[in-house]
Coordinates of C-alpha atoms (C1' of nucleotides) in Angstrom, one line a residue:
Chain A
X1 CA -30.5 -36.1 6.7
X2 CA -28.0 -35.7 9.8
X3 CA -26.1 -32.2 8.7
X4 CA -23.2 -32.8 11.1
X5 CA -20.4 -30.6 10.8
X6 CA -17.9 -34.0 9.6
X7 CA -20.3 -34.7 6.5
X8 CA -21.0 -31.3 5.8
X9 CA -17.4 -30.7 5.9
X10 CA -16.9 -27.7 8.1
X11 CA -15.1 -28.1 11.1
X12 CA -15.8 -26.3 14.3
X13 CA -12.1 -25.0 13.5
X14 CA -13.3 -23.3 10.3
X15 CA -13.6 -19.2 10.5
X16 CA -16.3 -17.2 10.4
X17 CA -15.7 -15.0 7.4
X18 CA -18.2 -12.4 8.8
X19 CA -16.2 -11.9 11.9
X20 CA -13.0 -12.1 9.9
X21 CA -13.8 -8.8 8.4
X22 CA -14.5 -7.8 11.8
X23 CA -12.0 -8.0 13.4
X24 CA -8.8 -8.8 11.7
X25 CA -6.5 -6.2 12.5
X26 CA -4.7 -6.0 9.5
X27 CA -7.9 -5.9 7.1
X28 CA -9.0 -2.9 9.3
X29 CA -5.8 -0.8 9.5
X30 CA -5.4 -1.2 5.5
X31 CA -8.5 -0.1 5.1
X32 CA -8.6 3.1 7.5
X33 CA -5.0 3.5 5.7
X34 CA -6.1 3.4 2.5
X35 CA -8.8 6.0 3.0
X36 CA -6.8 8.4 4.8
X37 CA -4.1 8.4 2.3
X38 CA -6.5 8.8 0.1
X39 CA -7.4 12.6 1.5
X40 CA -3.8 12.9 1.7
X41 CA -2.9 12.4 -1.3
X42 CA -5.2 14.5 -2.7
X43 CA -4.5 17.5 -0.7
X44 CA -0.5 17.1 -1.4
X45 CA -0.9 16.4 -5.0
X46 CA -1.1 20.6 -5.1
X47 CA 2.5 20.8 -4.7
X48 CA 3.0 17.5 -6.8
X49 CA 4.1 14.8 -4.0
X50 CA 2.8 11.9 -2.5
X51 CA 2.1 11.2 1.2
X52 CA 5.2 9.4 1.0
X53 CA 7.8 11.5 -1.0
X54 CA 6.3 14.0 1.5
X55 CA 7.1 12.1 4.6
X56 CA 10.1 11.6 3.4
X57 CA 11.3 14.8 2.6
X58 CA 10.2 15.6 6.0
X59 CA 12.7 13.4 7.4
X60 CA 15.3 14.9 5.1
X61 CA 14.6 18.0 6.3
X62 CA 14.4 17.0 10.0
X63 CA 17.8 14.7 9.8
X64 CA 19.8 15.7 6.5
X65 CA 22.1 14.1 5.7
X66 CA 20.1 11.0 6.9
X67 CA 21.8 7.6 6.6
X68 CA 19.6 5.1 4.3
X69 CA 19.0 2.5 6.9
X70 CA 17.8 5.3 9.7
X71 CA 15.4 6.2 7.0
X72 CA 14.3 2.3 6.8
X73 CA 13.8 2.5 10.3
X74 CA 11.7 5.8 10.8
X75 CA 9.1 4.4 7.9
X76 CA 9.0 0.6 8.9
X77 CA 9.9 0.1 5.1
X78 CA 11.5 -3.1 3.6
X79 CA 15.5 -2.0 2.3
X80 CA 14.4 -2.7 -1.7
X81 CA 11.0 -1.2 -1.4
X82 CA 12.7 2.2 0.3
X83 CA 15.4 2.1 -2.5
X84 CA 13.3 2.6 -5.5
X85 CA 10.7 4.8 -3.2
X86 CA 13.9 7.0 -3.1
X87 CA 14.4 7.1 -7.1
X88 CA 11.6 9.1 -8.2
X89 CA 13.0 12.2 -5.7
X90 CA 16.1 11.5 -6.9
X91 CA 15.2 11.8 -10.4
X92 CA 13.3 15.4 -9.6
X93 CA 16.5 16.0 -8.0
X94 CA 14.2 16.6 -4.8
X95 CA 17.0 15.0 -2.7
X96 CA 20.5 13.6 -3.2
X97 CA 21.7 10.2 -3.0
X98 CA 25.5 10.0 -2.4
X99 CA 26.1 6.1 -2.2
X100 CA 27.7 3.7 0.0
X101 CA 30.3 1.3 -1.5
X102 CA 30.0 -2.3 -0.6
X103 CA 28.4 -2.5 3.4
X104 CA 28.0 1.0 3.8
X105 CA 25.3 2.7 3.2
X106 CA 24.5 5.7 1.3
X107 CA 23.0 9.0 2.6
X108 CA 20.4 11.3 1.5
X109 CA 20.0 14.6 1.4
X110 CA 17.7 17.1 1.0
X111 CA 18.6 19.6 -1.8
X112 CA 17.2 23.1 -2.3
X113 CA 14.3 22.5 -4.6
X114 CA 13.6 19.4 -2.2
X115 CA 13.5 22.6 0.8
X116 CA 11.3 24.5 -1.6
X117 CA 8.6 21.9 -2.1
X118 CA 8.6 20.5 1.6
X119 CA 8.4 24.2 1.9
X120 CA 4.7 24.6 -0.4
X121 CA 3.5 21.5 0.5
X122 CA 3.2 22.6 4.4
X123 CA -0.2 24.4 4.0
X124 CA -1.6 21.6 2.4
X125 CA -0.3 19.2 4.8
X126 CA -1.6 20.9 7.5
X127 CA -5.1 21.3 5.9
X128 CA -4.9 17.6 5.3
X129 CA -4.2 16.9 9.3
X130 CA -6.2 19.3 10.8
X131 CA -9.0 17.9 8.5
X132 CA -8.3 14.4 9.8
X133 CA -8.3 15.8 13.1
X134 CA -11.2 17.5 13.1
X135 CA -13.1 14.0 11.3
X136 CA -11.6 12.4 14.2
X137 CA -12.1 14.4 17.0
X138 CA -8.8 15.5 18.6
X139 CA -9.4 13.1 21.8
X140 CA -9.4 10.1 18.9
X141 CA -6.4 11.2 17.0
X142 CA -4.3 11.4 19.6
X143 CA -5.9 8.5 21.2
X144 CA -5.3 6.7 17.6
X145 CA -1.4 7.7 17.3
X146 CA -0.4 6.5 20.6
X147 CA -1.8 3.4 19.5
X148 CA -0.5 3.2 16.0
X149 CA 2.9 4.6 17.4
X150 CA 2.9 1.5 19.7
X151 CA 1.5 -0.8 17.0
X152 CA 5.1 -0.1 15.4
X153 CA 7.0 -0.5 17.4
X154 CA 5.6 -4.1 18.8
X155 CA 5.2 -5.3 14.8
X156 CA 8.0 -3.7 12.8
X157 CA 11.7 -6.0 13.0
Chain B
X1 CA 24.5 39.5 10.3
X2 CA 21.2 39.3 11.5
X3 CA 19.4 36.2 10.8
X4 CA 15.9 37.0 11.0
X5 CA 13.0 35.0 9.5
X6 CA 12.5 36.7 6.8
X7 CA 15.9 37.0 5.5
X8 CA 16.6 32.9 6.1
X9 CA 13.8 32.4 3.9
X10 CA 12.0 30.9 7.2
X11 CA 8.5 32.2 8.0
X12 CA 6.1 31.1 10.7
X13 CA 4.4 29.2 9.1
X14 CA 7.4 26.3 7.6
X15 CA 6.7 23.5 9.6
X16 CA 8.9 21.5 11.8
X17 CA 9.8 18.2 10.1
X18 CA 10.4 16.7 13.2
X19 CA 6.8 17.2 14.6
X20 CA 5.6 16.3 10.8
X21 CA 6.8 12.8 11.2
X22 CA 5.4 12.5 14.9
X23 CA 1.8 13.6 14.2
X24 CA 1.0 13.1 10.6
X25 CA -1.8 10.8 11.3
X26 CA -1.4 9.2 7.4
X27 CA 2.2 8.8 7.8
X28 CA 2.2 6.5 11.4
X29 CA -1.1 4.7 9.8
X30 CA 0.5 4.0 6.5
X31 CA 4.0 2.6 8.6
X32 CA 2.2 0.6 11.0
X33 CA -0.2 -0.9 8.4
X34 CA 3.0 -2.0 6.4
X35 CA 4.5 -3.5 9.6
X36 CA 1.3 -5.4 9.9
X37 CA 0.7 -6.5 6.9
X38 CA 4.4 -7.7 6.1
X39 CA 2.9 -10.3 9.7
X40 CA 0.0 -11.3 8.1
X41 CA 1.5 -11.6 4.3
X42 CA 4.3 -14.4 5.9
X43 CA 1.8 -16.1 7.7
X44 CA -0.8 -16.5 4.7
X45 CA 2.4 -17.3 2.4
X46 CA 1.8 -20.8 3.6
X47 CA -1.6 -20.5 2.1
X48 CA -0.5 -19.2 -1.3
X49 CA -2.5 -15.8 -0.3
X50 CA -1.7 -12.3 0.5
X51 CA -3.2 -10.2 3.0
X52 CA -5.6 -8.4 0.4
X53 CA -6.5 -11.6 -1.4
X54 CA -7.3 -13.3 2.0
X55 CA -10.0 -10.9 3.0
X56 CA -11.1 -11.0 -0.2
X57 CA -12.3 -14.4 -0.2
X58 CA -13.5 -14.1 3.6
X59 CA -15.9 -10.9 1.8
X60 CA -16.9 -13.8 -1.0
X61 CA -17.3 -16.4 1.4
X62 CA -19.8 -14.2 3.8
X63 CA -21.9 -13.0 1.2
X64 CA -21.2 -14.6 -2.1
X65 CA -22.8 -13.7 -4.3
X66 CA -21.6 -10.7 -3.7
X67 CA -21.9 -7.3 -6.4
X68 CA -18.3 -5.8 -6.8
X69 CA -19.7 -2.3 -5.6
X70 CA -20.9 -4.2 -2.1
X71 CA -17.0 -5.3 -2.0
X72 CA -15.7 -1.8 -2.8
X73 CA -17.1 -0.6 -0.2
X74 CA -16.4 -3.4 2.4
X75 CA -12.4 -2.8 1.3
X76 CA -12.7 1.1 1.3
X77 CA -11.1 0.3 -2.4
X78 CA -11.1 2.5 -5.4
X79 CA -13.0 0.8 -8.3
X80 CA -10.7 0.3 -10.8
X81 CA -7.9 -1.4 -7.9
X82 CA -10.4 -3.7 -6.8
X83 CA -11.3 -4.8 -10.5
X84 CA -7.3 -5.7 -11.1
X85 CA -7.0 -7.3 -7.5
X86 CA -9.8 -9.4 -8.3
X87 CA -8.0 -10.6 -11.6
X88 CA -4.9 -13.2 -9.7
X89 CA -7.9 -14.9 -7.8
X90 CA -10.2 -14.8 -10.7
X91 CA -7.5 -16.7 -12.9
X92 CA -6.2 -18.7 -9.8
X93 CA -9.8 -19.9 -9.9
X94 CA -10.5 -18.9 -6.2
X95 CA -13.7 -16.5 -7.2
X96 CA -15.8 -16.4 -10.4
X97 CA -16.6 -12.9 -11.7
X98 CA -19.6 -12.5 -14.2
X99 CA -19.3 -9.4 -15.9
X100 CA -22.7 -6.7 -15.5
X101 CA -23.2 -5.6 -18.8
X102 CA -22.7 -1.0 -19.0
X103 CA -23.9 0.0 -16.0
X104 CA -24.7 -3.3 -14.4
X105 CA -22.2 -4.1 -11.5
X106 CA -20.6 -7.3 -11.7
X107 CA -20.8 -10.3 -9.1
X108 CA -18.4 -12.5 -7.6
X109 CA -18.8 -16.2 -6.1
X110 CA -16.2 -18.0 -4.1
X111 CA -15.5 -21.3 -6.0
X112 CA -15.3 -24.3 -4.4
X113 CA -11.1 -23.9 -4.8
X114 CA -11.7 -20.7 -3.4
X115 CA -13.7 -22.7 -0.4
X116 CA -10.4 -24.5 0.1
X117 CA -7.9 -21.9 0.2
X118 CA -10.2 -20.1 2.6
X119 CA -10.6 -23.2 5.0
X120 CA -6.2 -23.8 4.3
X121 CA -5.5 -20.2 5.4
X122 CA -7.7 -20.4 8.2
X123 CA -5.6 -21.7 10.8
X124 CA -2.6 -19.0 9.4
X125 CA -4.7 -16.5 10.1
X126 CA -5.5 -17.2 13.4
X127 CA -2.1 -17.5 14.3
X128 CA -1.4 -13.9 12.8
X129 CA -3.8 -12.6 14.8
X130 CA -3.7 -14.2 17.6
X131 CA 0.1 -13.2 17.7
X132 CA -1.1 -9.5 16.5
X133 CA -3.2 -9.4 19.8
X134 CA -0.6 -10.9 22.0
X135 CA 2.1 -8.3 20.7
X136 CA -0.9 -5.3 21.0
X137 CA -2.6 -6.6 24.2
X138 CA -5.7 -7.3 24.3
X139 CA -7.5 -4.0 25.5
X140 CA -5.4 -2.1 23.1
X141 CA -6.0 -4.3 19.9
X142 CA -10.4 -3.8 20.6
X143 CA -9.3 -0.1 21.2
X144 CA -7.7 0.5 17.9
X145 CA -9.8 -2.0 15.9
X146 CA -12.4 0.8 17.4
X147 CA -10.9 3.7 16.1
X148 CA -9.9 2.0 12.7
X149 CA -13.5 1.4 12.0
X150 CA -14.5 4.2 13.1
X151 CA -11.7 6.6 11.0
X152 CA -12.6 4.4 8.1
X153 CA -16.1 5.6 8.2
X154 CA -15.0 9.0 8.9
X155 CA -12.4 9.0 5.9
X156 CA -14.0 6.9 3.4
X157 CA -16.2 8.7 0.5
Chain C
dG1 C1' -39.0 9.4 -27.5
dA2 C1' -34.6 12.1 -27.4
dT3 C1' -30.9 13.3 -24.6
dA4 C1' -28.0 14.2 -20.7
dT5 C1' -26.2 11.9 -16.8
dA6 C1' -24.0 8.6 -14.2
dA7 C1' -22.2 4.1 -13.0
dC8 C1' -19.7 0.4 -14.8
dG9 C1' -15.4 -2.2 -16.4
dA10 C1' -11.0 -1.7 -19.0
dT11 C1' -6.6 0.4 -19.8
dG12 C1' -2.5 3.4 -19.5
dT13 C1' 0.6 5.3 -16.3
dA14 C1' 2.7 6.1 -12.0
dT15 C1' 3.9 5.1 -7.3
dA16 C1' 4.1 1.7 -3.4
dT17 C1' 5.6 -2.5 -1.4
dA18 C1' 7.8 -6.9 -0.7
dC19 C1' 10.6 -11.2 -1.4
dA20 C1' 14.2 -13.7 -3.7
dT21 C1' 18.5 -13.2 -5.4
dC22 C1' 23.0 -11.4 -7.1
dG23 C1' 27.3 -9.1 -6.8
dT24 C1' 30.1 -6.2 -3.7
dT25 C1' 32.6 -5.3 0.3
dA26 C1' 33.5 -4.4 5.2
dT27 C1' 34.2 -6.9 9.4
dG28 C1' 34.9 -10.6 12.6
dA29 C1' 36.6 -15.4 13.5
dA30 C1' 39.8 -19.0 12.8
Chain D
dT1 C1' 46.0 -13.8 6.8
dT2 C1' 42.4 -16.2 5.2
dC3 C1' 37.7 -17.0 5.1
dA4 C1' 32.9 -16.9 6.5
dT5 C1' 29.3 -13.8 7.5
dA6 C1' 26.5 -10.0 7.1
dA7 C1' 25.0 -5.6 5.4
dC8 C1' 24.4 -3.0 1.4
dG9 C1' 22.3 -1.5 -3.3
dA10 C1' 20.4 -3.3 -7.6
dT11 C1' 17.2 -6.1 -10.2
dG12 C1' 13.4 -9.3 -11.5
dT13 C1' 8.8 -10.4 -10.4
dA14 C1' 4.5 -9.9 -8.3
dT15 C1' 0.8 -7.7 -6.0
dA16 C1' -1.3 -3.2 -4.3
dT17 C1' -3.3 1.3 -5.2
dA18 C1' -4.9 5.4 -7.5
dC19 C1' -6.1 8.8 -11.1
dA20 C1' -7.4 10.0 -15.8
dT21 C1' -9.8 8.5 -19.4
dC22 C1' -12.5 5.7 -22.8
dG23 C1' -16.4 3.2 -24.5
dT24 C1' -20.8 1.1 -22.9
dT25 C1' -25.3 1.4 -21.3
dA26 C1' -29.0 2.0 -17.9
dT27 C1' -31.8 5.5 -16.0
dA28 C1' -33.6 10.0 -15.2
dT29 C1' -35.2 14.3 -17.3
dC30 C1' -37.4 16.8 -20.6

DNA sequence: GATATAACGATGTATATACATCGTTATGAA
DNA sequence: TTCATAACGATGTATATACATCGTTATATC
């Protein structure tokens, strides 16, 4: 029997699922990100915060008060998704959320307890990165965010 | 009034929140992989399929059967995420799961619907990344496809 | 053969993330 | 001045992701 691609029904157009998992670029960054945040998370959960409510705070504490939309910008986050991200710190009273009526937006802010816990998660941050860096290799990492930094900017809006 | 450290509350050791959001390796990982993904997700939309549930059905179709601890590992997934993922393709009727009884690991097979959807998204997903390359250039994409795989093995468990 | 261990799936809970959509309002164009 | 547009936050819905925990059961140890 003649097996042809046309009667066997695969195309020469058809993907190699093998090599999809190869190389797809977004399959392989999700994946590195997941287990990284993983180790993160793990080490930050000593002071009670996520990788993100930490990253955030950090850019409270870098920028407060920090319009909404700058924030949107400096984590490549969708406006709804970084709204409710925002709710749980609220809530903990970890930052403050004065809002913007109509088109303006709101601020944040970071408030003292927010200081305090950027404040005890540092050590456990950086035992977190210098653990990463030290799986890495320190050529890699910075090797991997100059890449990831560019990868950003050339994908995000 | 002298503001030393000590009396600001600020020791040595506080990190700068600035250089937090510049070098923490899970932070520019996480925000790049979102920017990615939020590509691929719009292309695959035209397939009915997400990112996640696109590789997932490349993993069935290059080794189905496949055990769900085999996949765990392919996805650098915890177990009980991967177990709810698989349960929108399992009830879209895109895989089959049979269930291992106690300690026995499950298996999943790519239906012949799942076959389809595969083959559909296809062309979508070369577009994604062809674009992902295009945007990345093409010695940078094999360089941080490089450095994904190779964190992920670093990272993962 | 009895028992401790470990791997499995399921579930509860919480955060993360996005899109579509709605109501509000500031701003620019007619 | 009126009106269309656009940006904002809020909400509904869906998927993604993890940890703690529970009950089940195969396997290893004694």
């Amino acid at each position: 029997m003649n097996m042809n691609p046309v009667s066997r029904g695969v195309s020469a157009d058809d993907l190699d699922p093998k090599a999809v998992l190869e190389v797809c670029v977004c399959h392989n960054i999700r994946r590195a990100a997941r287990a990284m945040a993983r180790r993160y998370d793990a080490a930050l959960a000593g002071a009670g915060l996520t990788t993100g409510q930490f990253t955030i705070l950090a850019a409270a504490a870098a920028l407060s008060p920090l319009a909404i939309p700058v924030l949107r910008e400096i984590l490549a986050l969708d406006r709804t998704s970084l709204n409710r991200t925002l709710k749980p710190l609220e809530q903990r009273g970890l930052i403050e959320v004065s809002p913007g009526a109509g088109r303006r937006p709101g601020r944040i802010a970071l408030t003292d307890d927010g200081a305090l816990a950027f404040r005890d998660a540092g050590p456990l941050w950086r035992a977190a990165q210098a653990e990463a860096a030290q799986r890495l290799g320190t050529g890699r990492t910075g090797q991997l965010l100059g890449l990831l930094t560019g990868a950003t900017a050339v994908f995000h809006d």
